[in-house]
Coordinates of C-alpha atoms in Angstrom, one line a residue:
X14 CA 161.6 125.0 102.5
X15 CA 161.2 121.6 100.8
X16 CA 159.0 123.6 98.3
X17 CA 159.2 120.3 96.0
X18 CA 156.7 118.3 98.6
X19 CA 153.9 121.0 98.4
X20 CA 154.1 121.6 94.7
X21 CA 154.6 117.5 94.3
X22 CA 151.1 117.3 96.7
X23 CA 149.8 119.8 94.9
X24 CA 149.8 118.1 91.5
X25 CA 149.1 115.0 93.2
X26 CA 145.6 116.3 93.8
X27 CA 144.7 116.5 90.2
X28 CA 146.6 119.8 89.3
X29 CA 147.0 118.4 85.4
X30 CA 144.0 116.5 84.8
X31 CA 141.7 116.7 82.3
X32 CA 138.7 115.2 82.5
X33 CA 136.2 117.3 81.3
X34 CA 134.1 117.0 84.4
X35 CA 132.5 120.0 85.6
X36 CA 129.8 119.6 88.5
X37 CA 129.3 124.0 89.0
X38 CA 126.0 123.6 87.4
X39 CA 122.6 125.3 86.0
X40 CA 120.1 123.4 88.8
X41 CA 122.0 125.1 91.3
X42 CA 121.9 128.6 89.3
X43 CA 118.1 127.8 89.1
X44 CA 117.6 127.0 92.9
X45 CA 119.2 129.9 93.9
X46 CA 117.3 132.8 91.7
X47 CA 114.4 130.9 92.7
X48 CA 115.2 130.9 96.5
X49 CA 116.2 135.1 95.9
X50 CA 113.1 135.6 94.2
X51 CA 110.9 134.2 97.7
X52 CA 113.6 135.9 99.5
X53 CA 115.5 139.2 98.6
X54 CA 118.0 139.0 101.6
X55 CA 119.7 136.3 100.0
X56 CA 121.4 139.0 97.4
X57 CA 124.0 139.1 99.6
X58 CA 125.1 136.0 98.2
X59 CA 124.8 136.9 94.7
X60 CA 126.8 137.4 91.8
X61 CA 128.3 140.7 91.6
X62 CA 129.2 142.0 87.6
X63 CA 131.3 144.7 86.7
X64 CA 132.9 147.7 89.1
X65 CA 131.5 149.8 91.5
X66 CA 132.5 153.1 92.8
X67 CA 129.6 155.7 95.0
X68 CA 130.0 158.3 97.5
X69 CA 128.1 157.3 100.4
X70 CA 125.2 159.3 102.3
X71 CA 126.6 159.5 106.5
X72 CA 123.6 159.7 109.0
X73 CA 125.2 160.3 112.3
X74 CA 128.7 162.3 112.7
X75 CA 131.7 160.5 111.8
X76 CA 134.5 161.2 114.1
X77 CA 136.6 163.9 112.9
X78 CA 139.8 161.6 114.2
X79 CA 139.4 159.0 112.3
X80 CA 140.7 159.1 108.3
X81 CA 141.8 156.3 106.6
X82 CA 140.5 153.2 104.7
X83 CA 138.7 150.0 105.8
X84 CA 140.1 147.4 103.0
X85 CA 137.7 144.5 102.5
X86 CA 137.7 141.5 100.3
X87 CA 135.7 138.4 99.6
X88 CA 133.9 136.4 96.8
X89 CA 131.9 138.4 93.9
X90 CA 131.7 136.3 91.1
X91 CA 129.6 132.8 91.9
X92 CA 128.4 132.7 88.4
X93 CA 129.4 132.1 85.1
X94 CA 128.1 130.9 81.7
X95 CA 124.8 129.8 83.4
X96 CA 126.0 128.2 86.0
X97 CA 126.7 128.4 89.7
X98 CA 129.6 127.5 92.3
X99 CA 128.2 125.0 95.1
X100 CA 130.4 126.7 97.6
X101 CA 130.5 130.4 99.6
X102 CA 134.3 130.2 99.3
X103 CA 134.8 129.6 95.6
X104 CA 133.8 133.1 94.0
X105 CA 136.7 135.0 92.9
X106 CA 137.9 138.0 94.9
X107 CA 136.5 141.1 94.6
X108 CA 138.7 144.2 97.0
X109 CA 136.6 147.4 98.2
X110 CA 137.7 150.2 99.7
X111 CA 135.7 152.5 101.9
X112 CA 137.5 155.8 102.0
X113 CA 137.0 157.8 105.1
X114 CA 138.0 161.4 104.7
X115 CA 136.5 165.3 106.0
X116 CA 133.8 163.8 106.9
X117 CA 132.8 161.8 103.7
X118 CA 132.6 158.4 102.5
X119 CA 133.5 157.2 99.2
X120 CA 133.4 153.5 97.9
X121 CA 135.1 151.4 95.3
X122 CA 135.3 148.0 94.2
X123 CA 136.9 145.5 91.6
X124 CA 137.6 142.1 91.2
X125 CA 141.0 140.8 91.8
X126 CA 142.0 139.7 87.8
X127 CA 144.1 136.3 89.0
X128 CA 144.8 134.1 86.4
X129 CA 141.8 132.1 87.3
X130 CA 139.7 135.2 86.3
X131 CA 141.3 136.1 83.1
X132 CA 141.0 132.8 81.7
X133 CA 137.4 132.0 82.7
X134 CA 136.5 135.3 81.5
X135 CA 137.8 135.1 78.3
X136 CA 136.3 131.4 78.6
X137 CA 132.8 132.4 79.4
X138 CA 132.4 129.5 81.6
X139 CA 134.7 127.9 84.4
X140 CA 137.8 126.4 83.6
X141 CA 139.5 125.5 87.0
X142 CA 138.8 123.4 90.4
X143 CA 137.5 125.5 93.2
X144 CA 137.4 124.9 96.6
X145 CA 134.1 123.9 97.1
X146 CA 133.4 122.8 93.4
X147 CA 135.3 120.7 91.2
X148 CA 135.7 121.8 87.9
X149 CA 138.2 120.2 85.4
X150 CA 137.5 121.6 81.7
X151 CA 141.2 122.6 81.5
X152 CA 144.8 121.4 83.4
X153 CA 146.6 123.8 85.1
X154 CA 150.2 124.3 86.4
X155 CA 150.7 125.3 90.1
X156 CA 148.3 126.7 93.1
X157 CA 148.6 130.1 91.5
X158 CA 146.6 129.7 88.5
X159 CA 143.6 128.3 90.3
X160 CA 144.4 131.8 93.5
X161 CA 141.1 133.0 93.9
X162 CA 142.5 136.2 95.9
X163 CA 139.1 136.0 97.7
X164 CA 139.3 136.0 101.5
X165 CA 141.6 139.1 102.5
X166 CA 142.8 142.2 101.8
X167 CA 146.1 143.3 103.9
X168 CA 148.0 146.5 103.6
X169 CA 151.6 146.3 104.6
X170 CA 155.1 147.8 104.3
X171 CA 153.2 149.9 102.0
X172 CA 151.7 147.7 99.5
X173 CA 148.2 146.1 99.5
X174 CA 147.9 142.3 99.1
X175 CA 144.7 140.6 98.2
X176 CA 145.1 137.2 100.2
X177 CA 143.8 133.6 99.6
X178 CA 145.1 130.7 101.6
X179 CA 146.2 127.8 98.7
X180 CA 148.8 130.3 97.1
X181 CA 150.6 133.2 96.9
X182 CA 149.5 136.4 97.7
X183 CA 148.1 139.5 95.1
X184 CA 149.6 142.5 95.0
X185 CA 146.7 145.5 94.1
X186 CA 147.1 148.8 94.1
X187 CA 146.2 150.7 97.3
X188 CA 145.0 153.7 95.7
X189 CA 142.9 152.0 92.7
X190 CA 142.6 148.4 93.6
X191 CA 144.1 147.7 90.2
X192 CA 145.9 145.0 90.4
X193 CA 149.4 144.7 90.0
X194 CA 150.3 140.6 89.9
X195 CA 151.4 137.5 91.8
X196 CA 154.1 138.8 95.2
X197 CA 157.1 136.2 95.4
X198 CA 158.6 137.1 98.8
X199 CA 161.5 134.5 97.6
X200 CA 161.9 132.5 94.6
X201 CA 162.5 129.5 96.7
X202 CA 158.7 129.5 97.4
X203 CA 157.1 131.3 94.6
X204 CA 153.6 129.5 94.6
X205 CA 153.5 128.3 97.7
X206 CA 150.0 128.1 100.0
X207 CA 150.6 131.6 102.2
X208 CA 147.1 132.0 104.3
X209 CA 144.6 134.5 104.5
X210 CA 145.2 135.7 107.9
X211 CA 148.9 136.8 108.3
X212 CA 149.1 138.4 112.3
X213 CA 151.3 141.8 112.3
X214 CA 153.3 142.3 114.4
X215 CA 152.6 145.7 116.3
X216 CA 156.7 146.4 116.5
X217 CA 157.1 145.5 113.0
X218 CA 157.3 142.6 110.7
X219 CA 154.9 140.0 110.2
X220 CA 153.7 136.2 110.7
X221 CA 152.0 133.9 108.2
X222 CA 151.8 130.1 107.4
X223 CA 150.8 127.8 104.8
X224 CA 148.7 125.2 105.0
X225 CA 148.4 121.5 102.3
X226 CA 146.3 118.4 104.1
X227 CA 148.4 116.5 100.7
X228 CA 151.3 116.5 102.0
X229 CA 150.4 116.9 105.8
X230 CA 152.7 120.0 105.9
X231 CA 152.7 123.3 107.5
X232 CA 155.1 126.5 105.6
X233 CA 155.8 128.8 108.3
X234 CA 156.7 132.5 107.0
X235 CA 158.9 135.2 109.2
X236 CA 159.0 138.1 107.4
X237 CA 160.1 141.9 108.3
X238 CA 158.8 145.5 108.4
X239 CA 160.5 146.4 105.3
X240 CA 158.9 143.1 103.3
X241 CA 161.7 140.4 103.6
X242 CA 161.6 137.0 103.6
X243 CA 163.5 136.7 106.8
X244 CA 163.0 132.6 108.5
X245 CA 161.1 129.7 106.7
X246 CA 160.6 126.0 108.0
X247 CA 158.4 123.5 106.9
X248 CA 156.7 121.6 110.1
X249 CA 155.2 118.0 109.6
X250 CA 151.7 117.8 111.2
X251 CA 149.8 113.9 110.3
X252 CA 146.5 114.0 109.5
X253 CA 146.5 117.7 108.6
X254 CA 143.4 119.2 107.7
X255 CA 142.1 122.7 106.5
X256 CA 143.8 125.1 108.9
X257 CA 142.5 128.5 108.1
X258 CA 143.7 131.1 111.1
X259 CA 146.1 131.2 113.5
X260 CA 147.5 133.2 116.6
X261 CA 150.6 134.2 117.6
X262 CA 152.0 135.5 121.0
X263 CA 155.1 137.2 121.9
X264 CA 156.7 132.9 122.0
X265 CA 154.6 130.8 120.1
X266 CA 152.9 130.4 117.1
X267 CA 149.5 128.5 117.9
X268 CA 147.5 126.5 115.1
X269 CA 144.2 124.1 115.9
X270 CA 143.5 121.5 113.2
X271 CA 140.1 120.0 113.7
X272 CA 139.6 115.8 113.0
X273 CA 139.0 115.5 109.4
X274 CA 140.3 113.0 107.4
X275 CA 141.7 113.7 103.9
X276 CA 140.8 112.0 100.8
X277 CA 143.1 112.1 97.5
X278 CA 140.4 111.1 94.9
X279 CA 140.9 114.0 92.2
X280 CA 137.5 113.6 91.2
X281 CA 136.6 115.6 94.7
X282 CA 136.9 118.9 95.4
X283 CA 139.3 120.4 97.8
X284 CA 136.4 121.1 100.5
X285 CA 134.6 117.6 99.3
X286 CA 138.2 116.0 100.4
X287 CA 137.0 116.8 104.1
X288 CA 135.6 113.8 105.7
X289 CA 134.5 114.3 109.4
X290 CA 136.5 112.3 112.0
X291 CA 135.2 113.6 115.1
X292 CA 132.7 111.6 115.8
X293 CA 131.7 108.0 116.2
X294 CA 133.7 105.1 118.3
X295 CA 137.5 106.7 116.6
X296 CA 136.8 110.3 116.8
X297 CA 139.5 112.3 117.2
X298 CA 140.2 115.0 118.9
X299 CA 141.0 118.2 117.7
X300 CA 144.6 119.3 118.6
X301 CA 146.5 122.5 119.0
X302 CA 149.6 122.4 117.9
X303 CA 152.3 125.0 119.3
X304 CA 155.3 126.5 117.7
X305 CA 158.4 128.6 119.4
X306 CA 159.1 131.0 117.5
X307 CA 162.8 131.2 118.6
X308 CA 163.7 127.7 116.3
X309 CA 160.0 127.5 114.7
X310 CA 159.9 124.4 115.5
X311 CA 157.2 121.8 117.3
X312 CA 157.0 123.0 121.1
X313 CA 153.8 120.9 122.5
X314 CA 150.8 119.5 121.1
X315 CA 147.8 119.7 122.5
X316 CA 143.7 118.3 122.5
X317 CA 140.7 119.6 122.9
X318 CA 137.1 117.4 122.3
X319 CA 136.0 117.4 118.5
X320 CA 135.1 120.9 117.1
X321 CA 135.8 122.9 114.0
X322 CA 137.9 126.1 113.5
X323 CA 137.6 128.8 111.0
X324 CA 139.2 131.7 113.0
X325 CA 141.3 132.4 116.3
X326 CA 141.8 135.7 118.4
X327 CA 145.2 137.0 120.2
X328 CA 147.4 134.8 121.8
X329 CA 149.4 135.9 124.7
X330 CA 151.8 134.4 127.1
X331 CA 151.2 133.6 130.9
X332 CA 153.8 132.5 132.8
X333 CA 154.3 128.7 131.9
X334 CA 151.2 128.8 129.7
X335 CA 149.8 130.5 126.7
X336 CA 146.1 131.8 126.2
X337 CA 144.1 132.7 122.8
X338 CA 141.2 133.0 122.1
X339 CA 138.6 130.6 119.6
X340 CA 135.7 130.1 118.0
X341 CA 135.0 126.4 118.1
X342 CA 131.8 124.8 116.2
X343 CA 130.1 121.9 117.0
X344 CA 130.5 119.0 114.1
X345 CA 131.5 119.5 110.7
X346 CA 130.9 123.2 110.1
X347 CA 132.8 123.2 106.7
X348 CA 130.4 121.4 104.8
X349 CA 127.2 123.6 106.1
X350 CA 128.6 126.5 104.2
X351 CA 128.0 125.1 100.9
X352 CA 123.8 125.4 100.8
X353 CA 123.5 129.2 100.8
X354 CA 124.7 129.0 97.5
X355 CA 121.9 126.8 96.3
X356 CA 119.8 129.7 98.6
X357 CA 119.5 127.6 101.6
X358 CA 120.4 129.4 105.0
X359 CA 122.0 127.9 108.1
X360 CA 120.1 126.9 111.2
X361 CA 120.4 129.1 113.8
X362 CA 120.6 125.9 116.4
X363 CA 121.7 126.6 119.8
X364 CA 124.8 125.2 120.7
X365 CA 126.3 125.4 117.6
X366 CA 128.9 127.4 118.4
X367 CA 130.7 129.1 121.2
X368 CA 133.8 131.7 121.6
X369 CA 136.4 130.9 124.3
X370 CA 139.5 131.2 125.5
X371 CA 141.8 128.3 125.9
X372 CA 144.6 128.2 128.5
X373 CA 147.3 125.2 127.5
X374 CA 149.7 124.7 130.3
X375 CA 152.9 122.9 129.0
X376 CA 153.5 121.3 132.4
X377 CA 150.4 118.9 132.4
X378 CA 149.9 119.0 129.0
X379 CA 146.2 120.1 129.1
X380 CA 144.0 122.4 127.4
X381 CA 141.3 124.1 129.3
X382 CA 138.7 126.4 127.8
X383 CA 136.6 129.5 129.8
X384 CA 133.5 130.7 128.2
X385 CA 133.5 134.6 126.4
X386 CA 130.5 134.3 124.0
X387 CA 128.2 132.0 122.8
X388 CA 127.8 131.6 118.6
X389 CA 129.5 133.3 117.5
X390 CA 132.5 134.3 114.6
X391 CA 135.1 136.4 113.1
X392 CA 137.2 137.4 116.8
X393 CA 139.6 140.7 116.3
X394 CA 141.4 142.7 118.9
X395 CA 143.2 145.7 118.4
X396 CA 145.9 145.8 116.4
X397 CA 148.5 147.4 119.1
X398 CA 148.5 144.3 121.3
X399 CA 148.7 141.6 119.0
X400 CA 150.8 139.2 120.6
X401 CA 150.3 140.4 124.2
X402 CA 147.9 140.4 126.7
X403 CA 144.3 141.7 125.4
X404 CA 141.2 142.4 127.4
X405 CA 138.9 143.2 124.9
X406 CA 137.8 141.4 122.0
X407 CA 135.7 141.8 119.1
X408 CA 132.9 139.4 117.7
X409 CA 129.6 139.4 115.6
X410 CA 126.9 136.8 116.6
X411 CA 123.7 135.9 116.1
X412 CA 120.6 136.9 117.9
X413 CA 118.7 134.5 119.4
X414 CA 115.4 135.0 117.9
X415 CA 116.8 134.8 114.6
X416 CA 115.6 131.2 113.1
X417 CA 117.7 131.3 110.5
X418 CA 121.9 131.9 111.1
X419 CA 122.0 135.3 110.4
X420 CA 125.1 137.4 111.9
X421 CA 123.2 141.0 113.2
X422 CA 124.8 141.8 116.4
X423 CA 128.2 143.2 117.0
X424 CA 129.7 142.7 120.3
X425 CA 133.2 143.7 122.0
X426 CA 133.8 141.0 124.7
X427 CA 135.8 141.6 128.3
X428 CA 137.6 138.6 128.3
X429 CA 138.4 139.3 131.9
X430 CA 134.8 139.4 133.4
X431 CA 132.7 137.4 130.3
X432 CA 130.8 140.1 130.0
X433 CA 129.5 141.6 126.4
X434 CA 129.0 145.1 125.2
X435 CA 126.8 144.4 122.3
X436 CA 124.2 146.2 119.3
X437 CA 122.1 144.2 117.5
X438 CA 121.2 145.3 113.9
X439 CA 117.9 143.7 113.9
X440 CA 115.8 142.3 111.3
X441 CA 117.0 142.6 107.5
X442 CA 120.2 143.2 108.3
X443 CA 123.7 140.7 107.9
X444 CA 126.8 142.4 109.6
X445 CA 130.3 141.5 108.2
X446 CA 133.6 141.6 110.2
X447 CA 134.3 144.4 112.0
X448 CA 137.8 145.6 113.3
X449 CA 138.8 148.1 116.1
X450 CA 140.6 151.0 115.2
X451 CA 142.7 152.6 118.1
X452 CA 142.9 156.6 117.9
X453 CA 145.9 158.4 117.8
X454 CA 147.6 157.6 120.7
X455 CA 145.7 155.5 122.5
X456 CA 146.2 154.9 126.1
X457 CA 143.6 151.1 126.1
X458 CA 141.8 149.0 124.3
X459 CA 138.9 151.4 124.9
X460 CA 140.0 154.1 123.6
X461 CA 139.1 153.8 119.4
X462 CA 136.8 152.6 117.7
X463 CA 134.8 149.6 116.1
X464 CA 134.6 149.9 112.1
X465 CA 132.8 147.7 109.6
X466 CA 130.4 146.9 106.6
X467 CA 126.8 145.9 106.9
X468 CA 124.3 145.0 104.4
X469 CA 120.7 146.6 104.8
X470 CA 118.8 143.6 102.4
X471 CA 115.5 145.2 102.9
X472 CA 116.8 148.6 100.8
X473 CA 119.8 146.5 99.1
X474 CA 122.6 148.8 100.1
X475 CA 125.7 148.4 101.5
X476 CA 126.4 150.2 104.6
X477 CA 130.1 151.7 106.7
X478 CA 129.1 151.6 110.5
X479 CA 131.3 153.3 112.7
X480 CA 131.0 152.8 116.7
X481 CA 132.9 153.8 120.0
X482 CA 135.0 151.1 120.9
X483 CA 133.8 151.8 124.7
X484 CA 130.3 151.9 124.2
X485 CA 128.4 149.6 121.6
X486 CA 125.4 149.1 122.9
X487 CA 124.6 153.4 122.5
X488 CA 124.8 152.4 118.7
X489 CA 126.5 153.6 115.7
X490 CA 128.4 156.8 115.9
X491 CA 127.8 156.9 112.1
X492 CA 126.0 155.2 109.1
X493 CA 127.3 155.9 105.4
X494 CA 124.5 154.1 103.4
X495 CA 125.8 153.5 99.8
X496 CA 122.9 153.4 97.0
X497 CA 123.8 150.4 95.5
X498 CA 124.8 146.8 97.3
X499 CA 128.3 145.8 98.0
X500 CA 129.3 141.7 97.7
X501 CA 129.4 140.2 100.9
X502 CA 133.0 140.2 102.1
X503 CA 134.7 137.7 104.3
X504 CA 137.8 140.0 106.1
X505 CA 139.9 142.9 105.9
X506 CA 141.5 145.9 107.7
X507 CA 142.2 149.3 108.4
X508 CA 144.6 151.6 107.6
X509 CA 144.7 155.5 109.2
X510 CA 146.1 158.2 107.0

């Protein structure tokens, strides 16, 4: 695995120095309270204290079919000692589970207690970089003690894992969300980065990669139903940038890096390290690079013009090419992110984004995309044909109208015909991932249903909507309004009981 490359890169990026710089500060703790105070929407970005655990009120009827759990996680804690993270993706993780069961809705939620949060707990300020803000009061050891456990929470083989992308993954406990420590899947590559978004396979067994720009590596994980480390390779990829998602079809494995160019000056922080490269006289373009999965190792490479990726689709094989499915955004789209936590919302500009789906055919080499939805984020499909040939795809967007970016609408996409079954939340709402559940049995795509978390700013409540997968735009078989808010969460999933 060549483990000793990432954990040498690793340290090479400042892993043991001390400084005593720390740049998360009180001026952006003040902007922000003073932005929430004009603007009480923005509590969706802030910092969450404590537990929670309700039992929600369901307007509507949920479907007596569907029991089971939608797992969530994301950032809950942007604050600390009077001051603030400059970045959306630095808070540390905080797992919620909405249980669905006769007819009721319960919630709970915790924060993942990493190492990172034990310390700067007990600290009463932060201690450690993170990956928007660099922080350098104390050294550290290895990606694990900076894991934020933040970005996804994935139940599998019959354990619950609380996933980041610069290290290993957090085992929790499915029932509680206590949590239960640091998952080695091998000694071999205990610490190593292991991504947010792992793609299961629907016969069993499961995908995932890591990802270090330092050493201009990719880690590529095969691992089985049972939870065994089955096939690793280490793939060389220069000029590697942040590589978030992936997709993975019944051949390849498919990963886009977008033109950055990566600085090693420890005094950065990991997302500060990002310098745009895509425009300008030498802009590059941004490549997809394609795996077999038969010898994991480097099929084709592929280019697209200049764009940014955070998330991909399905991936599915057609004849002598492979298609999947994108969200590509205009420019550098990673360092927009970082003013909401100063209270600063995105432009909703036109153009800014756009979902498609890219055909690569390996005999001419080129990359060709075909329109699905225009800005747009967070693509799902259902989980039975991962891999395979998909028709329907899930996304949120943004309405028009909406000057500011604002995700309100939830749309399933017919990548076949374009065209977008969609339900727009309307004002005062912001809509988190959503994931389609299939019923028991399903013959299609159709035939489930589309499950996700909401956040109703104008009462400050979190809020389970539950639709039919075949028909969005009727609206929401089913609110279940909590009485409290719920931290804004990035992904998760579902799993029927």
């Amino acid at each position: 695995m060549e483990r000793r490359h990432f954990l040498t890169a690793s340290l090479g990026l400042g892993a043991l120095a001390l400084t005593g710089n720390a740049r998360a500060d009180a001026a952006t703790y003040g902007r922000f309270h003073a932005a929430l105070a004009r603007d009480k929407s923005l509590a969706v970005y802030a910092d969450q204290v404590g537990e929670q655990s309700g039992l929600a009120v369901v307007e509507g009827r949920l479907p007596k079919d569907l029991q089971g759990s939608v797992y969530r996680n994301g950032p809950g804690r942007f604050e600390l000692g009077g001051e603030r993270y400059h970045h959306w993706f630095d808070g540390d993780g905080f797992v919620q589970r909405w249980t669905i069961d006769g007819g009721k809705v319960r919630h709970q939620g915790r924060f993942v207690e990493t190492r990172r949060f034990r310390d700067e707990s007990d600290a009463g300020q932060f201690l450690y970089p993170a990956f928007g803000t660099m922080v350098a009061r104390r050294g550290f050891r290895d990606n694990d003690t900076l894991n934020a456990a933040n970005t996804n929470l994935l139940p599998f083989a019959g354990r619950l894992y609380a996933l980041w992308e610069g290290g290993s993954a957090t085992e929790v406990d499915p029932e509680s969300l206590a949590t239960l420590g640091i998952k080695t899947w091998r000694d071999d590559v205990k610490t190593m980065p292991f991504s947010a978004h792992p793609k299961v396979d629907p016969q069993g067994g499961m995908w995932n990669f890591g990802a270090l720009p330092g050493a201009n590596r990719l880690a590529l994980y095969q691992i089985d139903a049972q939870g065994t480390l089955l096939r690793t390779n280490v793939l060389e990829v220069p000029q590697l940038a942040m590589v978030h998602d992936f997709a993975v079809s019944a051949k390849h494995l498919v990963f886009v890096v977008p033109p950055y160019d990566f600085s090693g000056d420890p005094a950065l922080s990991f997302a500060e390290r990002h310098t745009w490269a895509g425009s300008g006289a030498r802009a590059r373009p941004t490549r997809i690079v394609v795996v077999a999965k038969d010898t994991l190792a480097l099929r084709q490479v592929f280019a697209l013009p200049p764009q940014m990726v955070f998330h991909l689709g399905n991936a599915w094989d057609d004849g002598d090419c492979t298609r999947f499915d994108v969200v590509l955004h205009a420019g550098d789209a990673l360092a927009g992110l970082g003013s909401l936590m100063s209270g600063t919302r995105v432009d909703n500009a036109p153009g800014r984004s756009q979902a498609v789906q890219v055909c690569l055919d390996y005999a001419s080499g080129r990359a060709t995309t075909q329109r699905l939805l225009g800005p747009s984020e967070f693509p799902r499909v259902m989980p039975q044909v991962v891999g395979t040939r998909h028709r329907r795809l899930a996304l949120l967007s943004s309405d028009r109208s909406n000057r500011e970016l604002v995700l309100d609408t939830v749309n399933v996409v017919d990548t076949d015909s374009g065209k977008a079954d969609s339900y727009r939340f309307g004002a005062g709402w912001q809509v988190e991932e959503h994931v389609l559940v299939p019923r028991r049995g399903a013959r299609n795509e159709r035939d489930g249903y589309l499950v996700g978390v909401a956040q109703d700013t104008r009462r400050g409540v979190g809020v389970l909507s539950v639709f039919d997968a075949a028909r969005i735009s009727d609206g929401p078989l089913a609110l279940a309004s909590l009485p409290y808010r719920t931290p804004h969460c990035f992904h998760g999933n579902f799993l029927t009981t």
